[in-house]
PDB file of C-alpha atoms in Angstrom:
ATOM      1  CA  UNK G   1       3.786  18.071   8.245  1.00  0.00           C
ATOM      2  CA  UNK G   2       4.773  14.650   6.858  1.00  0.00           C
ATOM      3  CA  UNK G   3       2.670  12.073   8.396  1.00  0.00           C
ATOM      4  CA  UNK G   4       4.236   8.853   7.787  1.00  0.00           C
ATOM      5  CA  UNK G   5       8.161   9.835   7.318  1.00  0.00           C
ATOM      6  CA  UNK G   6      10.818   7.124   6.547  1.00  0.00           C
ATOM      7  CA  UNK G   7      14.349   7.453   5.849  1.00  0.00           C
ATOM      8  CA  UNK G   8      16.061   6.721   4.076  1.00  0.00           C
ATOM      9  CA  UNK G   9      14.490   7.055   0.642  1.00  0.00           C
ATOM     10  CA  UNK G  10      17.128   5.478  -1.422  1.00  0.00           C
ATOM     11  CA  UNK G  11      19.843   3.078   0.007  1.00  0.00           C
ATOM     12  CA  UNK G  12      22.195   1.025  -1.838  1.00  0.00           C
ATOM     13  CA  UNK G  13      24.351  -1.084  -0.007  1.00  0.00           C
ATOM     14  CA  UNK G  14      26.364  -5.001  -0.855  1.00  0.00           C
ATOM     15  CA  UNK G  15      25.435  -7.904  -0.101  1.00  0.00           C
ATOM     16  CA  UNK G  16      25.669  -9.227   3.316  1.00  0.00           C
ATOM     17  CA  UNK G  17      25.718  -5.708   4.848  1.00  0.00           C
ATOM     18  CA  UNK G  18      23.119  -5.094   8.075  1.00  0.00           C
ATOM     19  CA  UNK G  19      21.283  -2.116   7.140  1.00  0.00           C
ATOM     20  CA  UNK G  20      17.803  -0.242   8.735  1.00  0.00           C
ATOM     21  CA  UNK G  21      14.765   1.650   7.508  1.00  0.00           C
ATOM     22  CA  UNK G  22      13.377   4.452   9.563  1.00  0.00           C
ATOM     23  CA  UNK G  23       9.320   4.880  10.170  1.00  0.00           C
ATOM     24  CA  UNK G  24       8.205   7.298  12.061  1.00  0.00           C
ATOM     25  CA  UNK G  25       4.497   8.477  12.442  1.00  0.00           C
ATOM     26  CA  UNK G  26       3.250  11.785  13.765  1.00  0.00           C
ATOM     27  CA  UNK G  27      -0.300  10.886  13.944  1.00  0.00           C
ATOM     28  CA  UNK G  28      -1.002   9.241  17.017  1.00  0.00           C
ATOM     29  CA  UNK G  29      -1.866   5.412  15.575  1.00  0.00           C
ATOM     30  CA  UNK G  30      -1.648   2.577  17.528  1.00  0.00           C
ATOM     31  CA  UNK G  31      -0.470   0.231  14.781  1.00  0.00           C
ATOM     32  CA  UNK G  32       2.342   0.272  12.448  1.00  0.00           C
ATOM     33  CA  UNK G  33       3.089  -1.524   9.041  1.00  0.00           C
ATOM     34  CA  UNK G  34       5.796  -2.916   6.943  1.00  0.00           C
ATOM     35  CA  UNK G  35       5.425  -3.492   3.394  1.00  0.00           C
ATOM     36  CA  UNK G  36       7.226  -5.154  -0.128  1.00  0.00           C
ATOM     37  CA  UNK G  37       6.603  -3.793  -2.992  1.00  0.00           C
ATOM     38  CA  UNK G  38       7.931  -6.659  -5.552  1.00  0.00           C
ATOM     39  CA  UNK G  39       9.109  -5.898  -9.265  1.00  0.00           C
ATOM     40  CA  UNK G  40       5.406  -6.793 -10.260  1.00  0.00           C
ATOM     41  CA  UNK G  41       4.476  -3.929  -8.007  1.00  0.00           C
ATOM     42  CA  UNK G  42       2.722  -5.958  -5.769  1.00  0.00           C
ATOM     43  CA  UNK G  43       2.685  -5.254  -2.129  1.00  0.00           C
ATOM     44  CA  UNK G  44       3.190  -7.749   0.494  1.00  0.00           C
ATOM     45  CA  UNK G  45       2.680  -7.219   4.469  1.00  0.00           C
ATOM     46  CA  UNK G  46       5.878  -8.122   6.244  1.00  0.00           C
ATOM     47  CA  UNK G  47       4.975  -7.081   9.704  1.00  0.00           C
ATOM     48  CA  UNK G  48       2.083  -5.677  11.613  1.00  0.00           C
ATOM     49  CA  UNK G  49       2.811  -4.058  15.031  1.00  0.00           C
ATOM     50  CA  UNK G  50       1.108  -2.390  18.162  1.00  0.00           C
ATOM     51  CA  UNK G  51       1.897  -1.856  21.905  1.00  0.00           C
ATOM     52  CA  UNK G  52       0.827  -4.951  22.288  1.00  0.00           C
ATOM     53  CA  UNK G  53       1.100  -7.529  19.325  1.00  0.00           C
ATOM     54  CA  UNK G  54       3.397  -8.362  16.594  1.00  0.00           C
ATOM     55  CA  UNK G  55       2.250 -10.407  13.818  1.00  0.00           C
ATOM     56  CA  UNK G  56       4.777 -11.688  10.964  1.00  0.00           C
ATOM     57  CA  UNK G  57       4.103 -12.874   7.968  1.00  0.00           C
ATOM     58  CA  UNK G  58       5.058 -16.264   7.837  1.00  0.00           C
ATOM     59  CA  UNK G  59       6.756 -15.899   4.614  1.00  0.00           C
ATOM     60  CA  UNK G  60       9.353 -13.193   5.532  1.00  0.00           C
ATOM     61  CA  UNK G  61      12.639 -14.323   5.756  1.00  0.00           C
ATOM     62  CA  UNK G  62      13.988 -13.726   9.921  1.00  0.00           C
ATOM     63  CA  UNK G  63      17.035 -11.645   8.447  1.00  0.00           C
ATOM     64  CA  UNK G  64      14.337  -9.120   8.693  1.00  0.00           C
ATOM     65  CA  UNK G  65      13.018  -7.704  11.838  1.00  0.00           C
ATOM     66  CA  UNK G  66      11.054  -4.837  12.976  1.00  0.00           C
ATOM     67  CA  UNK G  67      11.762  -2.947  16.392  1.00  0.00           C
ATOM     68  CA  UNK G  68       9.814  -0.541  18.254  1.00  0.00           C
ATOM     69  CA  UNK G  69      11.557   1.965  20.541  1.00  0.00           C
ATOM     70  CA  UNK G  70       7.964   3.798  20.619  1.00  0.00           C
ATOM     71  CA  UNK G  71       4.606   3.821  19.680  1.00  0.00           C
ATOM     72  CA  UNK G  72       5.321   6.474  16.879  1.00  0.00           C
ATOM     73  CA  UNK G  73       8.326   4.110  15.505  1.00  0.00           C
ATOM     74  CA  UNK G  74       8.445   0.954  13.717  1.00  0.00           C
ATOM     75  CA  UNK G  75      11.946   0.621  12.623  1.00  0.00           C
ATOM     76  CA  UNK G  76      12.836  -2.180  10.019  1.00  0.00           C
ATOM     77  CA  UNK G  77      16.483  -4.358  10.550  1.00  0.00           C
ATOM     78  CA  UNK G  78      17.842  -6.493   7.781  1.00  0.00           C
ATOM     79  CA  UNK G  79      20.637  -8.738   8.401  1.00  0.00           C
ATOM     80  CA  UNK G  80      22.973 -10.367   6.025  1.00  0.00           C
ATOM     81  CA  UNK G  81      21.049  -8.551   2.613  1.00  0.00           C
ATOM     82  CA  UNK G  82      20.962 -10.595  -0.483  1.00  0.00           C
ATOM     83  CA  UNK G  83      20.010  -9.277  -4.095  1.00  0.00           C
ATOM     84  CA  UNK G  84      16.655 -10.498  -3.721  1.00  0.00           C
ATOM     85  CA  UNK G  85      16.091  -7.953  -0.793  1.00  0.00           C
ATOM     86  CA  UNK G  86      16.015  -5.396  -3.589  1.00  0.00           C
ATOM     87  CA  UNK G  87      12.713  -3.605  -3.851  1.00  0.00           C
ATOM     88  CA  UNK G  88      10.753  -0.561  -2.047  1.00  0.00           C
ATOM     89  CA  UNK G  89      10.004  -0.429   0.978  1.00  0.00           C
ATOM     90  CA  UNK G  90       6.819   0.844   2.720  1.00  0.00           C
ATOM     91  CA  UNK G  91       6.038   1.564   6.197  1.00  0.00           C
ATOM     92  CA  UNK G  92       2.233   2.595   7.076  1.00  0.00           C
ATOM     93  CA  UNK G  93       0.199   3.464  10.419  1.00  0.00           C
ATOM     94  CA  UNK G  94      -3.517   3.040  11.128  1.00  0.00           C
ATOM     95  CA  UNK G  95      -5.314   4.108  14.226  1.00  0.00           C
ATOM     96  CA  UNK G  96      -6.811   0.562  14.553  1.00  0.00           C
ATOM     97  CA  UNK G  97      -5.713  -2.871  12.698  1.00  0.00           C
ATOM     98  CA  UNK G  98      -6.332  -2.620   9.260  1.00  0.00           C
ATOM     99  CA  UNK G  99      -8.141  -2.046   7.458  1.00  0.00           C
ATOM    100  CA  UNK G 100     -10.871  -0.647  10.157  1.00  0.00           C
ATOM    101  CA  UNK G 101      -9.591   2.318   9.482  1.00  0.00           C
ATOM    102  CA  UNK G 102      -7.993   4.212   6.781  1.00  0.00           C
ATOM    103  CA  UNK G 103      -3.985   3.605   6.113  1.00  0.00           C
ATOM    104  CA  UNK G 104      -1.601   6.445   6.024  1.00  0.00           C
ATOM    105  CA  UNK G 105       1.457   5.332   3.877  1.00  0.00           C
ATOM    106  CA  UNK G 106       5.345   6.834   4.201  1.00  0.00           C
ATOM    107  CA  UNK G 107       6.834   7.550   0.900  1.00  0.00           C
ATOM    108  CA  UNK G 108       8.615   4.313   0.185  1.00  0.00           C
ATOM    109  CA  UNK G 109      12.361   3.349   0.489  1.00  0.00           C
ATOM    110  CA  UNK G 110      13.960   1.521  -2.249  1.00  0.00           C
ATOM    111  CA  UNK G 111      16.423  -0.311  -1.442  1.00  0.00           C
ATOM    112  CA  UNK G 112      19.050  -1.441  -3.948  1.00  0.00           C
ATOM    113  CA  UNK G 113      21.428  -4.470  -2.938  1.00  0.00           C
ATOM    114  CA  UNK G 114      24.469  -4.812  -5.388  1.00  0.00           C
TER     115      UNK G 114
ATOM    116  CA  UNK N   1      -5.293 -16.784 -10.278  1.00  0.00           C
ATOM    117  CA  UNK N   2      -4.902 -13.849  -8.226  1.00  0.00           C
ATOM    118  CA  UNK N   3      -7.309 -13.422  -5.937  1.00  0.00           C
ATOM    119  CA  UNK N   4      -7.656  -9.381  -6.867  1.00  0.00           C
ATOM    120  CA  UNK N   5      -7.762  -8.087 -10.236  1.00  0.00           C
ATOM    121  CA  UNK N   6      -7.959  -5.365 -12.238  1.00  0.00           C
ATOM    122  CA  UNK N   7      -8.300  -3.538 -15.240  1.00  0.00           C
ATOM    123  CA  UNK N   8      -7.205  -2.104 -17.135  1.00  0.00           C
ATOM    124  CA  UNK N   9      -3.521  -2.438 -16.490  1.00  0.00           C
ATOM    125  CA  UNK N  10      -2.413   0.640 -18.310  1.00  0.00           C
ATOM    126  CA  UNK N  11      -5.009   3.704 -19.233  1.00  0.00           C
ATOM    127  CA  UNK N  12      -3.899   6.647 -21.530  1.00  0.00           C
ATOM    128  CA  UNK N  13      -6.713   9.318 -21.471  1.00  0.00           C
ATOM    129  CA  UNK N  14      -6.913  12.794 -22.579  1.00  0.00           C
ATOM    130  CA  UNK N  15      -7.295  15.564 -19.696  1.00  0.00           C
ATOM    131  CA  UNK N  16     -11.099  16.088 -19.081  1.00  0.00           C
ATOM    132  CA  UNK N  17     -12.041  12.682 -19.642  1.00  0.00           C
ATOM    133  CA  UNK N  18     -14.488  10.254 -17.455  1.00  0.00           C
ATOM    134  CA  UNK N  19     -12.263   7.583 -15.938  1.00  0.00           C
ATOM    135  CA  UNK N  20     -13.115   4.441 -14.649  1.00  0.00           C
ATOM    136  CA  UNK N  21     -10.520   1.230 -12.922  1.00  0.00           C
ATOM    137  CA  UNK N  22     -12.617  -1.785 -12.060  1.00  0.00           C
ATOM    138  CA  UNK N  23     -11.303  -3.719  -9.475  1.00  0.00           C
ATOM    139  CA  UNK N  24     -12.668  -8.028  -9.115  1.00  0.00           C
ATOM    140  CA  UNK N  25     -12.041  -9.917  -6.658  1.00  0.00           C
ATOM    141  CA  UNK N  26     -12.507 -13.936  -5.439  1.00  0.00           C
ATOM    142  CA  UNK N  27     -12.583 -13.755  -1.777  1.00  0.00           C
ATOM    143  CA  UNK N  28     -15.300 -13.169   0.876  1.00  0.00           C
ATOM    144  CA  UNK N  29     -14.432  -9.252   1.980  1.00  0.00           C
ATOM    145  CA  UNK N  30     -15.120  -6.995   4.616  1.00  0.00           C
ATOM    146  CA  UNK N  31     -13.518  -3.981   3.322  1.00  0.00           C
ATOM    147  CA  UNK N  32     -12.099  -3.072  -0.180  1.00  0.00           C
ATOM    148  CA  UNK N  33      -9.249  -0.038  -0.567  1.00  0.00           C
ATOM    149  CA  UNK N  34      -8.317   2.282  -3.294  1.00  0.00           C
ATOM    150  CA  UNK N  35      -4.601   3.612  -2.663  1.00  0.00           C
ATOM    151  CA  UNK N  36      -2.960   5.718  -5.238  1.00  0.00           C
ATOM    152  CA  UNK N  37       1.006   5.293  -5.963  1.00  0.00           C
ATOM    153  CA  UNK N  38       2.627   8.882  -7.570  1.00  0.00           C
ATOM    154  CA  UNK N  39       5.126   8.275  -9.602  1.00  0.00           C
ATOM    155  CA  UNK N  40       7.972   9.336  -6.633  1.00  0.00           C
ATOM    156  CA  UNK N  41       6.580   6.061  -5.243  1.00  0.00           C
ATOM    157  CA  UNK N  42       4.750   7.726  -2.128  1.00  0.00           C
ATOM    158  CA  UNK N  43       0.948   5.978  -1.349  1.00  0.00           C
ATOM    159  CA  UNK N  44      -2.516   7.751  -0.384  1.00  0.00           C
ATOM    160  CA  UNK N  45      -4.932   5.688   0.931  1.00  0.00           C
ATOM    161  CA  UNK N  46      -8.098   6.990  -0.600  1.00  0.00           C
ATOM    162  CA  UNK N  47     -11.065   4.977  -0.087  1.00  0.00           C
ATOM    163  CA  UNK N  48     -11.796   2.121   1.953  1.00  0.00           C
ATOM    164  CA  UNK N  49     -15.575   0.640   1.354  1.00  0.00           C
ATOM    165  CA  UNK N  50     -17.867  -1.694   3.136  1.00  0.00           C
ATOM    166  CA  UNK N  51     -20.979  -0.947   0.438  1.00  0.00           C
ATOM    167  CA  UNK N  52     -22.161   1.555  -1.766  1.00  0.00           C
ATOM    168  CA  UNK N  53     -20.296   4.414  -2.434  1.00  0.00           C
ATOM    169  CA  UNK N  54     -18.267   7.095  -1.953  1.00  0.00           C
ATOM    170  CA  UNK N  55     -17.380  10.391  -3.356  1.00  0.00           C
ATOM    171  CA  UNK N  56     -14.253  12.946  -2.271  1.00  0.00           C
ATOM    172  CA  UNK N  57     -13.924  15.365  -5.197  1.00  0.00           C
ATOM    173  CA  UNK N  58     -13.637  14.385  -8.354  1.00  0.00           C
ATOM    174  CA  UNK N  59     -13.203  10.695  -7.231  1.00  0.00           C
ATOM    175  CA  UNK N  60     -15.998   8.324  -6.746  1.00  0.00           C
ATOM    176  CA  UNK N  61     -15.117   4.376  -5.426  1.00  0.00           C
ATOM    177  CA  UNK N  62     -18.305   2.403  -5.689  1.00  0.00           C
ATOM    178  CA  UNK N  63     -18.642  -1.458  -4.357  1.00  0.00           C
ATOM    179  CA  UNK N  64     -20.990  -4.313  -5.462  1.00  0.00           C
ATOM    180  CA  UNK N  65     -20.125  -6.890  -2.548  1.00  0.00           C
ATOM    181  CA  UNK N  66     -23.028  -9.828  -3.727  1.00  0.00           C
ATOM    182  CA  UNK N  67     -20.879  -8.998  -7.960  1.00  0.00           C
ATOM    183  CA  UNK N  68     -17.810  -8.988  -5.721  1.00  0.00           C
ATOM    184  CA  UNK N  69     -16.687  -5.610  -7.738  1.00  0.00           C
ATOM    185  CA  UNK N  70     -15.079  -1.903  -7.376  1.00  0.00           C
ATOM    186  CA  UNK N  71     -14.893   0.841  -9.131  1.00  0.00           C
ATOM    187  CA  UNK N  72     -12.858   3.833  -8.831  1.00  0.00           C
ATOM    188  CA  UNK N  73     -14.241   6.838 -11.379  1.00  0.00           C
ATOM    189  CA  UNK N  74     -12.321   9.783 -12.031  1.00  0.00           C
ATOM    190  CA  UNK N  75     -14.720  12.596 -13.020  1.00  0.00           C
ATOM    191  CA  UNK N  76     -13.017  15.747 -15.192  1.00  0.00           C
ATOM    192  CA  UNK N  77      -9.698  13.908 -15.350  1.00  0.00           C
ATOM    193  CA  UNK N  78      -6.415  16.199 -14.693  1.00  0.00           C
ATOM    194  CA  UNK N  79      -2.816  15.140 -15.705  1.00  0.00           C
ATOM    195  CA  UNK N  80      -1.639  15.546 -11.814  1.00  0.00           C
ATOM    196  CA  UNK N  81      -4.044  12.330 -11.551  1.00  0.00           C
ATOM    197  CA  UNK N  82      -1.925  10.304 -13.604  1.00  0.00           C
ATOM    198  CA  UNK N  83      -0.770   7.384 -11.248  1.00  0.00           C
ATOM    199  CA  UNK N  84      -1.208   4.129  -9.974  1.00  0.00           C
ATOM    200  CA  UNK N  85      -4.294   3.422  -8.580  1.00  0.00           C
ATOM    201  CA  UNK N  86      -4.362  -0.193  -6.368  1.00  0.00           C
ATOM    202  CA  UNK N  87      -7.132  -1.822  -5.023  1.00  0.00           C
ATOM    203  CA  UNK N  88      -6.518  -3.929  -1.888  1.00  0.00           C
ATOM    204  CA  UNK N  89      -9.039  -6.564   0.037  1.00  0.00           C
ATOM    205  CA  UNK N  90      -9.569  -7.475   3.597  1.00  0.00           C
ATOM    206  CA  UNK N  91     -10.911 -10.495   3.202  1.00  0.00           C
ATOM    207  CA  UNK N  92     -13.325 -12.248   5.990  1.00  0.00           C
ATOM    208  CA  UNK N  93     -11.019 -14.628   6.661  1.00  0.00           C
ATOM    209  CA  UNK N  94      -7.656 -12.361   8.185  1.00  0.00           C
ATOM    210  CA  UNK N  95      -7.124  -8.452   8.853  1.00  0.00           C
ATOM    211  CA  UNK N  96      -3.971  -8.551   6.139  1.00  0.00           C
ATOM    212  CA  UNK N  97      -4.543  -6.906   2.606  1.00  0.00           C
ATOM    213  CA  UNK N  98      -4.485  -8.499  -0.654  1.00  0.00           C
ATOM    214  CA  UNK N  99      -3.266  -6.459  -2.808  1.00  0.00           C
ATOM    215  CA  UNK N 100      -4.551  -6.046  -7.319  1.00  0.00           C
ATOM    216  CA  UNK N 101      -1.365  -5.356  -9.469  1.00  0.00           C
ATOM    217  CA  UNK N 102      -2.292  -1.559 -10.103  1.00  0.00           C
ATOM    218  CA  UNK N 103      -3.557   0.573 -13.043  1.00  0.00           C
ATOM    219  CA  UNK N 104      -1.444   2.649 -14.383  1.00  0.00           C
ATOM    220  CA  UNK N 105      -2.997   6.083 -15.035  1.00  0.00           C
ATOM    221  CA  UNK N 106      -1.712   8.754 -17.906  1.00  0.00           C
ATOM    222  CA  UNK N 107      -3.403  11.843 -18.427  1.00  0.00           C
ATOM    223  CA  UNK N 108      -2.341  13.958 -21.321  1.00  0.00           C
ATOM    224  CA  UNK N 109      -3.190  17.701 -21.434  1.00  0.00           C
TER     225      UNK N 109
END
């Protein structure tokens, strides 16, 4: 059983388009994660969520936001995608705020904005 | 600077060989990661360290937190460990990660 599952794994879609990333987690966490994974293969929190706090990073442009229809769900939105939105995508789960406990990590969307 | 760092970027090795990624870092920490990125782009968390050491397998992840230091060793080294290996920080200051640039790991048979 897939842990951390997020679809889709690829997605290529134009610019300007309104597209959304899929995380779901079977494993009972309380928080959820969004990540970037840049060209330099660095990866960068974009959101941190549980049932009762969202924290953005500051640097993430608000074309992109997360929604939570459930605690096993942290979906990702992106409005109005520009080239520089190209990268993968990672969604992640802990059972407390991280890093008190050990990360589980979904396979990674890349997403490819022509 | 960046405030994690490690080496070496890229390691070829032959299979069977005693591996070992050092991970530095700048910041006050009170938890250090090892992740490993296959090459389909999924990640495993696969340590996470206050002090001392751990061992699961043939992988050992060692801290010095006074050298402000990590290592992860690869003992009897396999080509289905050939990957990226990241080291990420939680430093004092925040919960959020700060994330090394990866080591990427070959293993030829």
């Amino acid at each position: 059983d897939t842990a951390v599952s997020q679809t889709p794994k690829y997605l290529v879609t134009q610019m300007g388009n309104d597209k959304s990333i899929k995380c779901e987690q079977n494993l009972g966490h309380d928080t959820m994660y969004w990540y970037k994974q840049d060209s330099k293969k660095f990866l960068k929190i974009m959101f941190s969520y549980n049932n009762k706090e969202l924290i953005i990073n500051e640097t993430v442009p608000n074309r992109f936001s997360p929604k939570s229809p459930d605690k096993a769900h942290l979906n990702l939105h992106i409005n109005s995608l520009e080239l520089g939105d190209s990268a993968v995508y990672f969604c992640a789960s802990s059972q407390e705020g991280l890093p008190r406990s050990e990360a589980f990590f979904g396979q990674g969307t890349r997403l490819t904005v022509v | 600077k960046n405030e994690v760092e490690q080496s070496p970027q890229n390691l070829t090795a032959q299979e069977g060989e005693f591996i070992t990624i050092n991970c530095s870092y700048s910041v006050g920490i009170s938890a250090l990661h090892w992740l490993q990125q296959h090459p389909g782009g999924g990640i495993v968390s696969l340590f996470m360290l206050s002090s001392g050491k751990k061992k699961h397998g043939r992988l050992i992840a060692t801290i010095n937190i006074q050298e402000k230091h990590s290592s992860l060793h690869i003992t009897a080294s396999h080509p289905r460990d050939s990957a990226v290996y990241i080291c990420a920080v939680e430093p004092d200051s925040n919960y959020q990660l700060i994330w090394g640039a990866g080591t990427k790991l070959i293993i030829k048979p």
